[in-house]
Amino acid sequence: MHGTVQGVGFRMAARREAERLGLAGSVRNRFDGTVEAEAEGATDAVAAFGAWLAHGPDTARVDRVDATSIEARGEAGFAVR
């Protein structure tokens, strides 16, 4: 996610949302000021998470989301990295 996404509680809010949706994966800050998330689970839950990431928590301003599909890794739980 691009925009005002670091230092605003984005990663913790993303973990709460992912856990609510029953997803596994992770979210992390990147050095370029963006936030990167990977999620796996039911297709509808992943889609709902993607829709949530497009706006994030009220404290964030998401300007752009770059999304790609990746191979599932069989992760357990959702980590903030």
PDB file of N, CA and C in Angstrom:
ATOM      1  N   MET A   1       0.836  -1.150   0.000  1.00  0.00           N
ATOM      2  CA  MET A   1       0.000   0.000   0.000  1.00  0.00           C
ATOM      3  C   MET A   1       0.892   1.228   0.000  1.00  0.00           C
ATOM      4  N   HIS A   2       0.496   2.205  -0.762  1.00  0.00           N
ATOM      5  CA  HIS A   2       1.216   3.471  -0.863  1.00  0.00           C
ATOM      6  C   HIS A   2       0.357   4.559  -0.242  1.00  0.00           C
ATOM      7  N   GLY A   3       0.976   5.555   0.312  1.00  0.00           N
ATOM      8  CA  GLY A   3       0.271   6.678   0.924  1.00  0.00           C
ATOM      9  C   GLY A   3       0.791   6.903   2.330  1.00  0.00           C
ATOM     10  N   THR A   4      -0.069   7.400   3.201  1.00  0.00           N
ATOM     11  CA  THR A   4       0.283   7.567   4.614  1.00  0.00           C
ATOM     12  C   THR A   4      -0.103   6.268   5.306  1.00  0.00           C
ATOM     13  N   VAL A   5       0.827   5.314   5.275  1.00  0.00           N
ATOM     14  CA  VAL A   5       0.528   3.966   5.758  1.00  0.00           C
ATOM     15  C   VAL A   5       1.506   3.475   6.826  1.00  0.00           C
ATOM     16  N   GLN A   6       2.554   4.244   7.107  1.00  0.00           N
ATOM     17  CA  GLN A   6       3.480   3.884   8.179  1.00  0.00           C
ATOM     18  C   GLN A   6       3.336   4.883   9.316  1.00  0.00           C
ATOM     19  N   GLY A   7       3.463   4.368  10.544  1.00  0.00           N
ATOM     20  CA  GLY A   7       3.361   5.223  11.722  1.00  0.00           C
ATOM     21  C   GLY A   7       1.939   5.603  12.080  1.00  0.00           C
ATOM     22  N   VAL A   8       0.967   4.879  11.510  1.00  0.00           N
ATOM     23  CA  VAL A   8      -0.444   5.203  11.755  1.00  0.00           C
ATOM     24  C   VAL A   8      -1.241   3.995  12.258  1.00  0.00           C
ATOM     25  N   GLY A   9      -0.539   2.915  12.642  1.00  0.00           N
ATOM     26  CA  GLY A   9      -1.211   1.723  13.154  1.00  0.00           C
ATOM     27  C   GLY A   9      -1.738   0.798  12.074  1.00  0.00           C
ATOM     28  N   PHE A  10      -1.272   0.968  10.848  1.00  0.00           N
ATOM     29  CA  PHE A  10      -1.784   0.178   9.728  1.00  0.00           C
ATOM     30  C   PHE A  10      -1.540  -1.313   9.924  1.00  0.00           C
ATOM     31  N   ARG A  11      -0.316  -1.689  10.298  1.00  0.00           N
ATOM     32  CA  ARG A  11       0.005  -3.115  10.409  1.00  0.00           C
ATOM     33  C   ARG A  11      -0.813  -3.812  11.487  1.00  0.00           C
ATOM     34  N   MET A  12      -0.974  -3.186  12.630  1.00  0.00           N
ATOM     35  CA  MET A  12      -1.753  -3.810  13.705  1.00  0.00           C
ATOM     36  C   MET A  12      -3.222  -3.934  13.304  1.00  0.00           C
ATOM     37  N   ALA A  13      -3.752  -2.903  12.658  1.00  0.00           N
ATOM     38  CA  ALA A  13      -5.141  -2.958  12.197  1.00  0.00           C
ATOM     39  C   ALA A  13      -5.301  -4.029  11.126  1.00  0.00           C
ATOM     40  N   ALA A  14      -4.310  -4.167  10.251  1.00  0.00           N
ATOM     41  CA  ALA A  14      -4.367  -5.192   9.213  1.00  0.00           C
ATOM     42  C   ALA A  14      -4.351  -6.587   9.834  1.00  0.00           C
ATOM     43  N   ARG A  15      -3.543  -6.779  10.868  1.00  0.00           N
ATOM     44  CA  ARG A  15      -3.525  -8.085  11.534  1.00  0.00           C
ATOM     45  C   ARG A  15      -4.881  -8.391  12.161  1.00  0.00           C
ATOM     46  N   ARG A  16      -5.475  -7.415  12.828  1.00  0.00           N
ATOM     47  CA  ARG A  16      -6.802  -7.637  13.419  1.00  0.00           C
ATOM     48  C   ARG A  16      -7.820  -8.019  12.347  1.00  0.00           C
ATOM     49  N   GLU A  17      -7.799  -7.308  11.224  1.00  0.00           N
ATOM     50  CA  GLU A  17      -8.747  -7.598  10.145  1.00  0.00           C
ATOM     51  C   GLU A  17      -8.491  -8.981   9.549  1.00  0.00           C
ATOM     52  N   ALA A  18      -7.229  -9.323   9.324  1.00  0.00           N
ATOM     53  CA  ALA A  18      -6.893 -10.637   8.782  1.00  0.00           C
ATOM     54  C   ALA A  18      -7.337 -11.747   9.730  1.00  0.00           C
ATOM     55  N   GLU A  19      -7.107 -11.567  11.015  1.00  0.00           N
ATOM     56  CA  GLU A  19      -7.532 -12.571  11.991  1.00  0.00           C
ATOM     57  C   GLU A  19      -9.047 -12.682  12.034  1.00  0.00           C
ATOM     58  N   ARG A  20      -9.743 -11.562  11.936  1.00  0.00           N
ATOM     59  CA  ARG A  20     -11.211 -11.576  11.916  1.00  0.00           C
ATOM     60  C   ARG A  20     -11.724 -12.379  10.721  1.00  0.00           C
ATOM     61  N   LEU A  21     -11.003 -12.289   9.605  1.00  0.00           N
ATOM     62  CA  LEU A  21     -11.403 -12.989   8.384  1.00  0.00           C
ATOM     63  C   LEU A  21     -10.871 -14.421   8.316  1.00  0.00           C
ATOM     64  N   GLY A  22     -10.081 -14.829   9.309  1.00  0.00           N
ATOM     65  CA  GLY A  22      -9.539 -16.184   9.339  1.00  0.00           C
ATOM     66  C   GLY A  22      -8.389 -16.413   8.369  1.00  0.00           C
ATOM     67  N   LEU A  23      -7.628 -15.370   8.082  1.00  0.00           N
ATOM     68  CA  LEU A  23      -6.527 -15.468   7.133  1.00  0.00           C
ATOM     69  C   LEU A  23      -5.194 -15.709   7.830  1.00  0.00           C
ATOM     70  N   ALA A  24      -4.271 -16.279   7.104  1.00  0.00           N
ATOM     71  CA  ALA A  24      -2.885 -16.429   7.548  1.00  0.00           C
ATOM     72  C   ALA A  24      -2.017 -15.558   6.653  1.00  0.00           C
ATOM     73  N   GLY A  25      -0.825 -15.209   7.146  1.00  0.00           N
ATOM     74  CA  GLY A  25       0.093 -14.415   6.340  1.00  0.00           C
ATOM     75  C   GLY A  25       0.870 -13.443   7.183  1.00  0.00           C
ATOM     76  N   SER A  26       1.190 -12.288   6.597  1.00  0.00           N
ATOM     77  CA  SER A  26       1.987 -11.300   7.316  1.00  0.00           C
ATOM     78  C   SER A  26       1.808  -9.919   6.704  1.00  0.00           C
ATOM     79  N   VAL A  27       2.239  -8.929   7.475  1.00  0.00           N
ATOM     80  CA  VAL A  27       2.242  -7.537   7.015  1.00  0.00           C
ATOM     81  C   VAL A  27       3.521  -6.899   7.541  1.00  0.00           C
ATOM     82  N   ARG A  28       4.147  -6.048   6.712  1.00  0.00           N
ATOM     83  CA  ARG A  28       5.401  -5.423   7.138  1.00  0.00           C
ATOM     84  C   ARG A  28       5.576  -4.058   6.494  1.00  0.00           C
ATOM     85  N   ASN A  29       6.328  -3.211   7.187  1.00  0.00           N
ATOM     86  CA  ASN A  29       6.749  -1.934   6.621  1.00  0.00           C
ATOM     87  C   ASN A  29       7.916  -2.191   5.683  1.00  0.00           C
ATOM     88  N   ARG A  30       7.949  -1.454   4.587  1.00  0.00           N
ATOM     89  CA  ARG A  30       9.078  -1.515   3.661  1.00  0.00           C
ATOM     90  C   ARG A  30       9.881  -0.223   3.777  1.00  0.00           C
ATOM     91  N   PHE A  31      11.132  -0.290   3.405  1.00  0.00           N
ATOM     92  CA  PHE A  31      12.024   0.866   3.533  1.00  0.00           C
ATOM     93  C   PHE A  31      11.578   2.059   2.698  1.00  0.00           C
ATOM     94  N   ASP A  32      10.797   1.816   1.642  1.00  0.00           N
ATOM     95  CA  ASP A  32      10.372   2.913   0.767  1.00  0.00           C
ATOM     96  C   ASP A  32       9.127   3.642   1.269  1.00  0.00           C
ATOM     97  N   GLY A  33       8.672   3.305   2.487  1.00  0.00           N
ATOM     98  CA  GLY A  33       7.515   3.979   3.071  1.00  0.00           C
ATOM     99  C   GLY A  33       6.191   3.308   2.791  1.00  0.00           C
ATOM    100  N   THR A  34       6.213   2.194   2.076  1.00  0.00           N
ATOM    101  CA  THR A  34       4.986   1.456   1.796  1.00  0.00           C
ATOM    102  C   THR A  34       4.791   0.358   2.837  1.00  0.00           C
ATOM    103  N   VAL A  35       3.646  -0.284   2.784  1.00  0.00           N
ATOM    104  CA  VAL A  35       3.353  -1.451   3.612  1.00  0.00           C
ATOM    105  C   VAL A  35       3.048  -2.603   2.671  1.00  0.00           C
ATOM    106  N   GLU A  36       3.602  -3.772   2.977  1.00  0.00           N
ATOM    107  CA  GLU A  36       3.389  -4.972   2.175  1.00  0.00           C
ATOM    108  C   GLU A  36       2.640  -6.000   3.009  1.00  0.00           C
ATOM    109  N   ALA A  37       1.626  -6.610   2.422  1.00  0.00           N
ATOM    110  CA  ALA A  37       0.863  -7.656   3.108  1.00  0.00           C
ATOM    111  C   ALA A  37       0.771  -8.876   2.207  1.00  0.00           C
ATOM    112  N   GLU A  38       0.832 -10.045   2.821  1.00  0.00           N
ATOM    113  CA  GLU A  38       0.594 -11.311   2.139  1.00  0.00           C
ATOM    114  C   GLU A  38      -0.458 -12.046   2.942  1.00  0.00           C
ATOM    115  N   ALA A  39      -1.458 -12.581   2.244  1.00  0.00           N
ATOM    116  CA  ALA A  39      -2.537 -13.277   2.951  1.00  0.00           C
ATOM    117  C   ALA A  39      -2.951 -14.511   2.176  1.00  0.00           C
ATOM    118  N   GLU A  40      -3.325 -15.545   2.916  1.00  0.00           N
ATOM    119  CA  GLU A  40      -3.861 -16.748   2.299  1.00  0.00           C
ATOM    120  C   GLU A  40      -5.025 -17.258   3.123  1.00  0.00           C
ATOM    121  N   GLY A  41      -5.957 -17.889   2.423  1.00  0.00           N
ATOM    122  CA  GLY A  41      -7.157 -18.408   3.060  1.00  0.00           C
ATOM    123  C   GLY A  41      -8.253 -18.546   2.028  1.00  0.00           C
ATOM    124  N   ALA A  42      -9.483 -18.555   2.496  1.00  0.00           N
ATOM    125  CA  ALA A  42     -10.627 -18.672   1.597  1.00  0.00           C
ATOM    126  C   ALA A  42     -10.647 -17.505   0.612  1.00  0.00           C
ATOM    127  N   THR A  43     -10.998 -17.799  -0.629  1.00  0.00           N
ATOM    128  CA  THR A  43     -10.982 -16.793  -1.690  1.00  0.00           C
ATOM    129  C   THR A  43     -11.792 -15.560  -1.331  1.00  0.00           C
ATOM    130  N   ASP A  44     -12.986 -15.755  -0.777  1.00  0.00           N
ATOM    131  CA  ASP A  44     -13.826 -14.597  -0.431  1.00  0.00           C
ATOM    132  C   ASP A  44     -13.218 -13.788   0.709  1.00  0.00           C
ATOM    133  N   ALA A  45     -12.543 -14.451   1.634  1.00  0.00           N
ATOM    134  CA  ALA A  45     -11.902 -13.742   2.743  1.00  0.00           C
ATOM    135  C   ALA A  45     -10.697 -12.945   2.246  1.00  0.00           C
ATOM    136  N   VAL A  46      -9.929 -13.517   1.331  1.00  0.00           N
ATOM    137  CA  VAL A  46      -8.785 -12.795   0.762  1.00  0.00           C
ATOM    138  C   VAL A  46      -9.282 -11.577  -0.010  1.00  0.00           C
ATOM    139  N   ALA A  47     -10.374 -11.732  -0.749  1.00  0.00           N
ATOM    140  CA  ALA A  47     -10.947 -10.597  -1.487  1.00  0.00           C
ATOM    141  C   ALA A  47     -11.426  -9.511  -0.534  1.00  0.00           C
ATOM    142  N   ALA A  48     -12.055  -9.903   0.562  1.00  0.00           N
ATOM    143  CA  ALA A  48     -12.524  -8.924   1.554  1.00  0.00           C
ATOM    144  C   ALA A  48     -11.339  -8.205   2.192  1.00  0.00           C
ATOM    145  N   PHE A  49     -10.264  -8.931   2.448  1.00  0.00           N
ATOM    146  CA  PHE A  49      -9.065  -8.312   3.016  1.00  0.00           C
ATOM    147  C   PHE A  49      -8.470  -7.313   2.027  1.00  0.00           C
ATOM    148  N   GLY A  50      -8.428  -7.683   0.762  1.00  0.00           N
ATOM    149  CA  GLY A  50      -7.936  -6.769  -0.262  1.00  0.00           C
ATOM    150  C   GLY A  50      -8.748  -5.496  -0.323  1.00  0.00           C
ATOM    151  N   ALA A  51     -10.066  -5.626  -0.196  1.00  0.00           N
ATOM    152  CA  ALA A  51     -10.934  -4.442  -0.192  1.00  0.00           C
ATOM    153  C   ALA A  51     -10.652  -3.587   1.038  1.00  0.00           C
ATOM    154  N   TRP A  52     -10.434  -4.223   2.187  1.00  0.00           N
ATOM    155  CA  TRP A  52     -10.116  -3.470   3.401  1.00  0.00           C
ATOM    156  C   TRP A  52      -8.779  -2.746   3.247  1.00  0.00           C
ATOM    157  N   LEU A  53      -7.775  -3.418   2.666  1.00  0.00           N
ATOM    158  CA  LEU A  53      -6.456  -2.807   2.490  1.00  0.00           C
ATOM    159  C   LEU A  53      -6.516  -1.562   1.613  1.00  0.00           C
ATOM    160  N   ALA A  54      -7.490  -1.486   0.734  1.00  0.00           N
ATOM    161  CA  ALA A  54      -7.612  -0.336  -0.169  1.00  0.00           C
ATOM    162  C   ALA A  54      -7.917   0.960   0.572  1.00  0.00           C
ATOM    163  N   HIS A  55      -8.433   0.839   1.796  1.00  0.00           N
ATOM    164  CA  HIS A  55      -8.678   2.053   2.596  1.00  0.00           C
ATOM    165  C   HIS A  55      -7.973   1.994   3.946  1.00  0.00           C
ATOM    166  N   GLY A  56      -7.729   0.810   4.479  1.00  0.00           N
ATOM    167  CA  GLY A  56      -7.015   0.666   5.745  1.00  0.00           C
ATOM    168  C   GLY A  56      -7.768   1.264   6.916  1.00  0.00           C
ATOM    169  N   PRO A  57      -7.070   1.472   8.026  1.00  0.00           N
ATOM    170  CA  PRO A  57      -7.710   2.061   9.208  1.00  0.00           C
ATOM    171  C   PRO A  57      -7.971   3.552   8.980  1.00  0.00           C
ATOM    172  N   ASP A  58      -8.799   4.128   9.829  1.00  0.00           N
ATOM    173  CA  ASP A  58      -9.142   5.552   9.704  1.00  0.00           C
ATOM    174  C   ASP A  58      -7.925   6.464   9.797  1.00  0.00           C
ATOM    175  N   THR A  59      -6.873   6.007  10.458  1.00  0.00           N
ATOM    176  CA  THR A  59      -5.673   6.827  10.647  1.00  0.00           C
ATOM    177  C   THR A  59      -4.778   6.866   9.410  1.00  0.00           C
ATOM    178  N   ALA A  60      -5.053   6.020   8.435  1.00  0.00           N
ATOM    179  CA  ALA A  60      -4.215   5.920   7.236  1.00  0.00           C
ATOM    180  C   ALA A  60      -4.861   6.637   6.053  1.00  0.00           C
ATOM    181  N   ARG A  61      -4.032   6.908   5.061  1.00  0.00           N
ATOM    182  CA  ARG A  61      -4.528   7.385   3.766  1.00  0.00           C
ATOM    183  C   ARG A  61      -3.859   6.510   2.707  1.00  0.00           C
ATOM    184  N   VAL A  62      -4.633   5.625   2.114  1.00  0.00           N
ATOM    185  CA  VAL A  62      -4.103   4.732   1.086  1.00  0.00           C
ATOM    186  C   VAL A  62      -4.331   5.390  -0.271  1.00  0.00           C
ATOM    187  N   ASP A  63      -3.234   5.671  -0.964  1.00  0.00           N
ATOM    188  CA  ASP A  63      -3.316   6.289  -2.284  1.00  0.00           C
ATOM    189  C   ASP A  63      -3.350   5.256  -3.400  1.00  0.00           C
ATOM    190  N   ARG A  64      -2.668   4.134  -3.178  1.00  0.00           N
ATOM    191  CA  ARG A  64      -2.578   3.126  -4.235  1.00  0.00           C
ATOM    192  C   ARG A  64      -2.269   1.770  -3.619  1.00  0.00           C
ATOM    193  N   VAL A  65      -2.838   0.729  -4.218  1.00  0.00           N
ATOM    194  CA  VAL A  65      -2.538  -0.647  -3.830  1.00  0.00           C
ATOM    195  C   VAL A  65      -2.047  -1.377  -5.072  1.00  0.00           C
ATOM    196  N   ASP A  66      -0.899  -1.999  -4.973  1.00  0.00           N
ATOM    197  CA  ASP A  66      -0.382  -2.864  -6.032  1.00  0.00           C
ATOM    198  C   ASP A  66      -0.589  -4.293  -5.555  1.00  0.00           C
ATOM    199  N   ALA A  67      -1.389  -5.075  -6.272  1.00  0.00           N
ATOM    200  CA  ALA A  67      -1.705  -6.435  -5.841  1.00  0.00           C
ATOM    201  C   ALA A  67      -1.259  -7.447  -6.891  1.00  0.00           C
ATOM    202  N   THR A  68      -0.709  -8.548  -6.414  1.00  0.00           N
ATOM    203  CA  THR A  68      -0.335  -9.666  -7.273  1.00  0.00           C
ATOM    204  C   THR A  68      -0.696 -10.957  -6.556  1.00  0.00           C
ATOM    205  N   SER A  69      -0.913 -12.006  -7.320  1.00  0.00           N
ATOM    206  CA  SER A  69      -1.165 -13.326  -6.746  1.00  0.00           C
ATOM    207  C   SER A  69       0.165 -14.044  -6.581  1.00  0.00           C
ATOM    208  N   ILE A  70       0.312 -14.723  -5.448  1.00  0.00           N
ATOM    209  CA  ILE A  70       1.512 -15.516  -5.193  1.00  0.00           C
ATOM    210  C   ILE A  70       1.081 -16.904  -4.739  1.00  0.00           C
ATOM    211  N   GLU A  71       2.002 -17.829  -4.784  1.00  0.00           N
ATOM    212  CA  GLU A  71       1.741 -19.195  -4.338  1.00  0.00           C
ATOM    213  C   GLU A  71       1.518 -19.213  -2.823  1.00  0.00           C
ATOM    214  N   ALA A  72       0.505 -19.956  -2.376  1.00  0.00           N
ATOM    215  CA  ALA A  72       0.256 -20.099  -0.935  1.00  0.00           C
ATOM    216  C   ALA A  72       1.453 -20.789  -0.286  1.00  0.00           C
ATOM    217  N   ARG A  73       1.806 -20.338   0.919  1.00  0.00           N
ATOM    218  CA  ARG A  73       2.976 -20.874   1.618  1.00  0.00           C
ATOM    219  C   ARG A  73       2.608 -21.788   2.778  1.00  0.00           C
ATOM    220  N   GLY A  74       1.329 -21.930   3.051  1.00  0.00           N
ATOM    221  CA  GLY A  74       0.922 -22.770   4.164  1.00  0.00           C
ATOM    222  C   GLY A  74       1.220 -22.150   5.513  1.00  0.00           C
ATOM    223  N   GLU A  75       1.139 -20.834   5.580  1.00  0.00           N
ATOM    224  CA  GLU A  75       1.424 -20.113   6.826  1.00  0.00           C
ATOM    225  C   GLU A  75       0.373 -20.424   7.889  1.00  0.00           C
ATOM    226  N   ALA A  76       0.781 -20.295   9.137  1.00  0.00           N
ATOM    227  CA  ALA A  76      -0.138 -20.431  10.265  1.00  0.00           C
ATOM    228  C   ALA A  76      -0.142 -19.104  11.008  1.00  0.00           C
ATOM    229  N   GLY A  77      -1.305 -18.526  11.215  1.00  0.00           N
ATOM    230  CA  GLY A  77      -1.405 -17.257  11.919  1.00  0.00           C
ATOM    231  C   GLY A  77      -1.075 -16.086  11.013  1.00  0.00           C
ATOM    232  N   PHE A  78      -1.191 -14.899  11.572  1.00  0.00           N
ATOM    233  CA  PHE A  78      -0.915 -13.679  10.815  1.00  0.00           C
ATOM    234  C   PHE A  78       0.080 -12.849  11.611  1.00  0.00           C
ATOM    235  N   ALA A  79       1.250 -12.616  11.036  1.00  0.00           N
ATOM    236  CA  ALA A  79       2.357 -11.959  11.739  1.00  0.00           C
ATOM    237  C   ALA A  79       2.525 -10.510  11.314  1.00  0.00           C
ATOM    238  N   VAL A  80       2.919  -9.678  12.268  1.00  0.00           N
ATOM    239  CA  VAL A  80       3.359  -8.313  11.983  1.00  0.00           C
ATOM    240  C   VAL A  80       4.871  -8.362  11.990  1.00  0.00           C
ATOM    241  N   ARG A  81       5.463  -7.991  10.890  1.00  0.00           N
ATOM    242  CA  ARG A  81       6.931  -8.063  10.781  1.00  0.00           C
ATOM    243  C   ARG A  81       7.514  -6.696  10.636  1.00  0.00           C
TER     244      ARG A  81
END
